[in-house]
Coordinates of C-alpha atoms in Angstrom, one line a residue:
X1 CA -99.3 126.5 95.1
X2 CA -96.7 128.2 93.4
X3 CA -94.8 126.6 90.3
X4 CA -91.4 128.1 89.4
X5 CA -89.8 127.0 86.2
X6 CA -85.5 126.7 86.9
X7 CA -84.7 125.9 83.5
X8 CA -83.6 129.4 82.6
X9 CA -80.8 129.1 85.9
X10 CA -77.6 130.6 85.0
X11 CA -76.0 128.9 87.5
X12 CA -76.7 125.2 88.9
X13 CA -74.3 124.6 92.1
X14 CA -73.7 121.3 94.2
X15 CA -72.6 121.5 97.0
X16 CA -70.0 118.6 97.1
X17 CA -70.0 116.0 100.5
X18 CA -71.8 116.7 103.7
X19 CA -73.8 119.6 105.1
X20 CA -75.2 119.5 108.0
X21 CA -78.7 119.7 107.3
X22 CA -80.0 120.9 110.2
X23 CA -79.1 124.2 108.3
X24 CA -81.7 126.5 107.5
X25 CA -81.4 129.8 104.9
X26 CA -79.4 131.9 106.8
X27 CA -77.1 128.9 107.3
X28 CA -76.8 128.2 103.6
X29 CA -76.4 131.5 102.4
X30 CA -73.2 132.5 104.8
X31 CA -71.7 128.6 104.1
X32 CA -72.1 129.7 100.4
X33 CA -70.6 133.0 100.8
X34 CA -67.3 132.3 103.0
X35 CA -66.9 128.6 102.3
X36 CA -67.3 129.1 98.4
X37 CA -66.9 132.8 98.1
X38 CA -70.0 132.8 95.5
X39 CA -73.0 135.1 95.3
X40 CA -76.2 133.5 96.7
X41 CA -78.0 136.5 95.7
X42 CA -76.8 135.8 92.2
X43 CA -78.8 134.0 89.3
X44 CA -77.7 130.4 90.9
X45 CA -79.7 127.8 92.5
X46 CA -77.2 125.7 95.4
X47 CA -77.8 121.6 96.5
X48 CA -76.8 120.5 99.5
X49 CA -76.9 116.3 100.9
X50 CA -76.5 115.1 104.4
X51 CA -75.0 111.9 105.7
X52 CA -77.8 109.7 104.1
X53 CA -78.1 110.8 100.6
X54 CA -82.1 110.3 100.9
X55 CA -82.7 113.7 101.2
X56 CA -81.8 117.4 99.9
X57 CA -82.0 121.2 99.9
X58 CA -82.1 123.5 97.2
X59 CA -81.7 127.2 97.9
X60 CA -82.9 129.7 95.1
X61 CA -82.7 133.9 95.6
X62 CA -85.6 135.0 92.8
X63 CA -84.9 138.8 93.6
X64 CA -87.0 139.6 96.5
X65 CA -86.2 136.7 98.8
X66 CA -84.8 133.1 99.4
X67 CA -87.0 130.4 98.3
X68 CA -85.3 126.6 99.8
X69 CA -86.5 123.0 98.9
X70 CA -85.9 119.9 100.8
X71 CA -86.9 116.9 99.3
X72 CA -86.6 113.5 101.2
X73 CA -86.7 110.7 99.0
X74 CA -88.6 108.1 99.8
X75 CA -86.8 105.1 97.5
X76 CA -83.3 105.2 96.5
X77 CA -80.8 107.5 97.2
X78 CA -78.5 110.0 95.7
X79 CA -75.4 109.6 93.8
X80 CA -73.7 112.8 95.8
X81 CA -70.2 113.3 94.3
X82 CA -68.4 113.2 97.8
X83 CA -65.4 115.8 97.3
X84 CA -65.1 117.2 100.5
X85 CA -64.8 121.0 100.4
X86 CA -65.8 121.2 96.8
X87 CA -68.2 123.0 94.3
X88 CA -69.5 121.7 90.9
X89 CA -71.2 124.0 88.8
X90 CA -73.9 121.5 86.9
X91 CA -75.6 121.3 83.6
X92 CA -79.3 120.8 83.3
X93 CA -78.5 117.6 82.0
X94 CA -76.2 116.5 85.2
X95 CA -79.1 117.9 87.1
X96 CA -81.9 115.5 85.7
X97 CA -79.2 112.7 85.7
X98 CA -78.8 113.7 89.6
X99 CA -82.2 113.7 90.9
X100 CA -82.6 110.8 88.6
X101 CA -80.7 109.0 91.2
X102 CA -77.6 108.7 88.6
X103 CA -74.4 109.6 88.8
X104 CA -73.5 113.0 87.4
X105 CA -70.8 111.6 85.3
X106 CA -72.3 109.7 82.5
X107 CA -69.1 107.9 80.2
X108 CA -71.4 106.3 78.2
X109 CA -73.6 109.7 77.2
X110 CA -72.9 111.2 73.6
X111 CA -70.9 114.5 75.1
X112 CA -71.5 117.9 73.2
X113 CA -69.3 118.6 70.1
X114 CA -66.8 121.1 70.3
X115 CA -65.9 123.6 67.2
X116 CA -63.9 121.0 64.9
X117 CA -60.9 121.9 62.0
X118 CA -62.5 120.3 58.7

């Protein structure tokens, strides 16, 4: 079993709303590319939901070929953001909080400073 370690990502991508997840690579890729007009080859890995929210696919280019999770969940389900159309480019943090089953948007989190005037 092979272990890959996304961490060092450049790019997380969600895929807002519903694909059809009957989609395979190929399918992916092209929606990626005319829908989005981003790079699947690039340093990026791309989420996609269904209709349920139980379940999702991951699609990952490591340089020599597409590599594509789907996870179904088997308690709970996601808290997709469900802007039709749209593309969110993700933190780690809204990552974990994702697949954590929370929503992306956290109000309550301590946000990261910005350069302040003393």
């Amino acid at each position: 079993m092979v272990k890959y370690d996304y961490t060092d990502v450049k790019n997380i991508y969600i895929i807002c709303g519903k694909t059809d997840m009957r989609k395979g690579i190929d399918g992916l890729a092209t929606l990626i590319q005319d829908s989005f007009e981003l790079d699947p080859y690039g340093d990026s890995i791309f989420l996609f939901a269904g209709w349920k929210k139980d379940r999702y696919k991951c699609l990952y280019f490591d340089g020599n070929g597409f590599a594509m999770l789907y996870k179904r969940l088997d308690n709970g389900k996601l808290q997709w953001p469900k802007d039709e159309q749209a593309v969110r480019n993700l933190s780690q943090q809204e990552l974990r909080w994702l697949l954590e089953g929370l929503s992306i948007q956290q109000p309550k989190a301590i946000q990261p400073s910005l350069k302040g005037a003393f």
